[in-house]
Amino acid sequence: AQSRNVLGYYVNVQRVPNNCRHLPKRIVLKDQEILLNLSMAYYTINISAYNQAGESPQTTYIVPDFYTTDLPGQINVRHEGTKTVVTWTPEYSPKCFVVDWGTSKEDMHMKIIPATTGSFVLDNIQPYKLNKIMVHGSDACHCESFARYERTFGVAHFYSVEGVPRIGPTNVTILNITKHTALVQWTEIGAEDCLGFLQGYKISYIIDSASTKSPAVIVNSSTTRYHLTGLKERTIYRVQVSGFTSAGEGPWTLSQPFRTPKYGIVEALCSCAAWHQS
């Protein structure tokens, strides 16, 4: 019933971050849809309806992140002491570049850089935090023009300083146990706990009655399972898993015990108390 009295809609497209002192001009529509050609910067869209009595409260829509590998340029990030140096080589010549950087949408910063500059220096970046940097080319170097003229040149992620993972992977389980094999499975370490770019995992196991671990097996960071082979029958083993970055190795998980059978396949893990009783 209310929609029959609507005369049109106001749409405000706001870039985040927005260093402008004024908001962009709002768009007036009669229809209930609008096509926007936006860069990969963060944007919020505020929509309200109006009629002869006035304007409705606004509805806010946050444009979600989207990803593409088809960008016209490559961003390079290197570290020089406490500074982070960002460089790029454009394949076209806009009037200026707009650089966004930060750890999240709520923590983004923006700076307009002349087109003749192919680098940007960041200082006082918090260590062990994953940062996102976006470089956009624009043929209009005024805040209100970005939504129409801005084009994303490249996107990169970086740490100013990398650390080792603060925890090991979670939910380590042992499945499909046979006389000589077993499958180790785990849940990946979350990005907030990696403190650096996770390069892979290490898996190590030890016979319960021995004191020497097997040499650690290394798998890449996208792998969350490993097939143990060459095990002895009727033997108790303990398995541990850790993650590592370029800064080093994180803590091992608590040892996960399992016992190989004499015949067939073990359907489920037994408790340690049950092992000792048997």
Short mmCIF file of N, CA and C in Angstrom, two decimals, residues 192-276:
data_model
loop_
_atom_site.label_atom_id
_atom_site.label_comp_id
_atom_site.label_asym_id
_atom_site.label_seq_id
_atom_site.Cartn_x
_atom_site.Cartn_y
_atom_site.Cartn_z
N GLU A 192 43.26 -15.45 11.31
CA GLU A 192 43.57 -14.56 12.44
C GLU A 192 44.60 -15.17 13.38
N ASP A 193 44.82 -16.49 13.29
CA ASP A 193 45.79 -17.16 14.16
C ASP A 193 47.10 -17.48 13.46
N CYS A 194 47.17 -17.23 12.15
CA CYS A 194 48.40 -17.55 11.42
C CYS A 194 49.52 -16.55 11.68
N LEU A 195 49.17 -15.27 11.82
CA LEU A 195 50.12 -14.18 12.07
C LEU A 195 51.15 -14.03 10.95
N GLY A 196 50.85 -14.61 9.80
CA GLY A 196 51.73 -14.57 8.64
C GLY A 196 51.08 -15.41 7.55
N PHE A 197 51.71 -15.47 6.39
CA PHE A 197 51.18 -16.30 5.32
C PHE A 197 51.51 -17.76 5.62
N LEU A 198 50.48 -18.57 5.83
CA LEU A 198 50.69 -19.98 6.14
C LEU A 198 51.27 -20.68 4.92
N GLN A 199 52.43 -21.32 5.10
CA GLN A 199 53.09 -21.99 3.99
C GLN A 199 52.79 -23.48 3.93
N GLY A 200 52.44 -24.07 5.07
CA GLY A 200 52.15 -25.49 5.06
C GLY A 200 51.99 -26.05 6.47
N TYR A 201 51.88 -27.38 6.53
CA TYR A 201 51.74 -28.09 7.80
C TYR A 201 52.82 -29.16 7.90
N LYS A 202 53.18 -29.48 9.14
CA LYS A 202 54.09 -30.59 9.41
C LYS A 202 53.35 -31.65 10.22
N ILE A 203 53.52 -32.90 9.81
CA ILE A 203 52.89 -34.02 10.51
C ILE A 203 53.99 -34.94 11.02
N SER A 204 53.93 -35.25 12.29
CA SER A 204 54.92 -36.14 12.88
C SER A 204 54.21 -37.16 13.75
N TYR A 205 54.75 -38.37 13.82
CA TYR A 205 54.15 -39.40 14.67
C TYR A 205 55.25 -40.18 15.40
N ILE A 206 54.87 -40.80 16.48
CA ILE A 206 55.81 -41.52 17.33
C ILE A 206 55.12 -42.77 17.87
N ILE A 207 55.88 -43.86 17.97
CA ILE A 207 55.36 -45.05 18.64
C ILE A 207 55.26 -44.75 20.13
N ASP A 208 54.13 -45.10 20.72
CA ASP A 208 53.86 -44.73 22.11
C ASP A 208 54.96 -45.16 23.06
N SER A 209 55.58 -46.32 22.81
CA SER A 209 56.60 -46.84 23.72
C SER A 209 58.00 -46.34 23.39
N ALA A 210 58.14 -45.58 22.32
CA ALA A 210 59.45 -45.07 21.91
C ALA A 210 59.59 -43.61 22.30
N SER A 211 60.78 -43.07 22.11
CA SER A 211 61.03 -41.67 22.47
C SER A 211 61.43 -40.82 21.28
N THR A 212 61.60 -41.42 20.11
CA THR A 212 62.06 -40.70 18.93
C THR A 212 60.92 -40.51 17.94
N LYS A 213 60.68 -39.28 17.54
CA LYS A 213 59.66 -38.99 16.55
C LYS A 213 60.13 -39.37 15.16
N SER A 214 59.15 -39.63 14.30
CA SER A 214 59.47 -39.81 12.89
C SER A 214 59.85 -38.46 12.29
N PRO A 215 60.62 -38.45 11.19
CA PRO A 215 60.87 -37.16 10.51
C PRO A 215 59.54 -36.53 10.10
N ALA A 216 59.41 -35.24 10.29
CA ALA A 216 58.16 -34.56 9.98
C ALA A 216 57.89 -34.57 8.47
N VAL A 217 56.65 -34.85 8.12
CA VAL A 217 56.21 -34.77 6.73
C VAL A 217 55.62 -33.39 6.49
N ILE A 218 55.95 -32.75 5.38
CA ILE A 218 55.48 -31.40 5.08
C ILE A 218 54.48 -31.45 3.94
N VAL A 219 53.32 -30.80 4.14
CA VAL A 219 52.32 -30.67 3.09
C VAL A 219 51.99 -29.19 2.92
N ASN A 220 51.41 -28.82 1.79
CA ASN A 220 51.13 -27.40 1.54
C ASN A 220 49.95 -26.91 2.37
N SER A 221 49.74 -25.62 2.38
CA SER A 221 48.75 -25.00 3.27
C SER A 221 47.31 -25.30 2.89
N SER A 222 47.08 -25.74 1.67
CA SER A 222 45.71 -26.07 1.25
C SER A 222 45.33 -27.51 1.60
N THR A 223 46.28 -28.29 2.11
CA THR A 223 46.04 -29.70 2.45
C THR A 223 45.63 -29.82 3.91
N THR A 224 44.58 -30.58 4.18
CA THR A 224 44.13 -30.78 5.56
C THR A 224 43.98 -32.27 5.89
N ARG A 225 44.74 -33.11 5.19
CA ARG A 225 44.75 -34.54 5.51
C ARG A 225 46.04 -35.15 4.99
N TYR A 226 46.44 -36.25 5.63
CA TYR A 226 47.65 -36.94 5.18
C TYR A 226 47.51 -38.42 5.50
N HIS A 227 47.94 -39.27 4.56
CA HIS A 227 47.82 -40.72 4.68
C HIS A 227 49.13 -41.29 5.22
N LEU A 228 49.13 -41.78 6.45
CA LEU A 228 50.30 -42.42 7.04
C LEU A 228 50.42 -43.84 6.49
N THR A 229 51.62 -44.24 6.13
CA THR A 229 51.85 -45.58 5.62
C THR A 229 53.05 -46.20 6.33
N GLY A 230 53.24 -47.51 6.14
CA GLY A 230 54.39 -48.19 6.73
C GLY A 230 54.30 -48.38 8.23
N LEU A 231 53.08 -48.39 8.77
CA LEU A 231 52.91 -48.56 10.21
C LEU A 231 53.03 -50.04 10.60
N LYS A 232 53.28 -50.28 11.87
CA LYS A 232 53.35 -51.65 12.39
C LYS A 232 51.99 -52.05 12.94
N GLU A 233 51.65 -53.31 12.79
CA GLU A 233 50.38 -53.80 13.31
C GLU A 233 50.43 -53.89 14.82
N ARG A 234 49.24 -53.77 15.44
CA ARG A 234 49.07 -53.87 16.89
C ARG A 234 50.05 -52.93 17.64
N THR A 235 50.11 -51.69 17.17
CA THR A 235 51.04 -50.71 17.75
C THR A 235 50.29 -49.42 18.03
N ILE A 236 50.58 -48.83 19.17
CA ILE A 236 50.00 -47.54 19.53
C ILE A 236 50.91 -46.41 19.01
N TYR A 237 50.30 -45.49 18.28
CA TYR A 237 51.02 -44.33 17.75
C TYR A 237 50.40 -43.05 18.30
N ARG A 238 51.20 -41.99 18.30
CA ARG A 238 50.71 -40.65 18.66
C ARG A 238 51.11 -39.69 17.55
N VAL A 239 50.12 -38.92 17.08
CA VAL A 239 50.33 -38.02 15.95
C VAL A 239 50.20 -36.57 16.41
N GLN A 240 51.05 -35.70 15.85
CA GLN A 240 50.96 -34.27 16.10
C GLN A 240 51.08 -33.51 14.78
N VAL A 241 50.44 -32.34 14.73
CA VAL A 241 50.45 -31.52 13.52
C VAL A 241 50.75 -30.07 13.92
N SER A 242 51.52 -29.38 13.11
CA SER A 242 51.79 -27.95 13.35
C SER A 242 51.75 -27.21 12.02
N GLY A 243 51.58 -25.89 12.07
CA GLY A 243 51.62 -25.06 10.88
C GLY A 243 52.86 -24.18 10.90
N PHE A 244 53.27 -23.69 9.75
CA PHE A 244 54.46 -22.84 9.71
C PHE A 244 54.30 -21.74 8.67
N THR A 245 54.95 -20.61 8.93
CA THR A 245 55.05 -19.48 8.02
C THR A 245 56.52 -19.27 7.69
N SER A 246 56.81 -18.21 6.97
CA SER A 246 58.21 -17.91 6.66
C SER A 246 59.00 -17.55 7.92
N ALA A 247 58.29 -17.17 8.99
CA ALA A 247 58.96 -16.81 10.24
C ALA A 247 59.29 -18.04 11.09
N GLY A 248 58.70 -19.18 10.79
CA GLY A 248 58.99 -20.38 11.56
C GLY A 248 57.75 -21.22 11.84
N GLU A 249 57.95 -22.16 12.73
CA GLU A 249 56.92 -23.16 13.03
C GLU A 249 56.14 -22.79 14.28
N GLY A 250 54.83 -23.02 14.24
CA GLY A 250 53.98 -22.78 15.39
C GLY A 250 53.96 -23.98 16.32
N PRO A 251 53.14 -23.92 17.36
CA PRO A 251 53.10 -25.03 18.33
C PRO A 251 52.47 -26.29 17.72
N TRP A 252 52.91 -27.43 18.23
CA TRP A 252 52.31 -28.70 17.83
C TRP A 252 50.96 -28.88 18.53
N THR A 253 50.10 -29.62 17.89
CA THR A 253 48.85 -29.98 18.54
C THR A 253 49.11 -31.00 19.64
N LEU A 254 48.14 -31.18 20.53
CA LEU A 254 48.25 -32.27 21.50
C LEU A 254 48.35 -33.59 20.76
N SER A 255 49.15 -34.51 21.28
CA SER A 255 49.34 -35.78 20.60
C SER A 255 48.02 -36.55 20.53
N GLN A 256 47.71 -37.06 19.38
CA GLN A 256 46.47 -37.78 19.13
C GLN A 256 46.81 -39.27 19.01
N PRO A 257 46.36 -40.11 19.97
CA PRO A 257 46.74 -41.53 19.93
C PRO A 257 45.80 -42.38 19.08
N PHE A 258 46.36 -43.43 18.51
CA PHE A 258 45.55 -44.45 17.84
C PHE A 258 46.34 -45.76 17.85
N ARG A 259 45.63 -46.86 17.67
CA ARG A 259 46.28 -48.17 17.65
C ARG A 259 45.93 -48.92 16.37
N THR A 260 46.96 -49.46 15.73
CA THR A 260 46.73 -50.27 14.54
C THR A 260 46.27 -51.67 14.97
N PRO A 261 45.38 -52.30 14.19
CA PRO A 261 44.89 -53.62 14.55
C PRO A 261 45.81 -54.72 14.04
N LYS A 262 45.53 -55.93 14.47
CA LYS A 262 46.24 -57.09 13.93
C LYS A 262 45.61 -57.53 12.62
N TYR A 263 44.27 -57.39 12.54
CA TYR A 263 43.55 -57.76 11.32
C TYR A 263 42.59 -56.63 10.94
N GLY A 264 42.32 -56.53 9.66
CA GLY A 264 41.23 -55.67 9.19
C GLY A 264 41.44 -54.19 9.44
N ILE A 265 40.28 -53.49 9.63
CA ILE A 265 40.26 -52.04 9.78
C ILE A 265 39.59 -51.69 11.09
N VAL A 266 40.15 -50.73 11.81
CA VAL A 266 39.54 -50.22 13.03
C VAL A 266 38.46 -49.22 12.62
N GLU A 267 37.22 -49.45 13.05
CA GLU A 267 36.11 -48.58 12.67
C GLU A 267 36.10 -47.28 13.47
N ALA A 268 36.55 -47.34 14.71
CA ALA A 268 36.53 -46.14 15.55
C ALA A 268 37.69 -46.20 16.53
N LEU A 269 38.07 -45.07 17.06
CA LEU A 269 39.15 -45.02 18.03
C LEU A 269 38.69 -45.56 19.37
N CYS A 270 39.58 -46.26 20.05
CA CYS A 270 39.29 -46.72 21.40
C CYS A 270 39.89 -45.74 22.39
N SER A 271 39.38 -45.74 23.59
CA SER A 271 39.95 -44.88 24.62
C SER A 271 41.24 -45.50 25.13
N CYS A 272 42.11 -44.67 25.72
CA CYS A 272 43.37 -45.17 26.25
C CYS A 272 43.10 -46.20 27.34
N ALA A 273 42.07 -45.99 28.15
CA ALA A 273 41.77 -46.94 29.21
C ALA A 273 41.43 -48.29 28.63
N ALA A 274 40.70 -48.31 27.51
CA ALA A 274 40.34 -49.57 26.88
C ALA A 274 41.58 -50.26 26.35
N TRP A 275 42.55 -49.51 25.83
CA TRP A 275 43.77 -50.13 25.33
C TRP A 275 44.51 -50.85 26.45
N HIS A 276 44.63 -50.16 27.58
CA HIS A 276 45.39 -50.75 28.70
C HIS A 276 44.68 -51.98 29.25
#
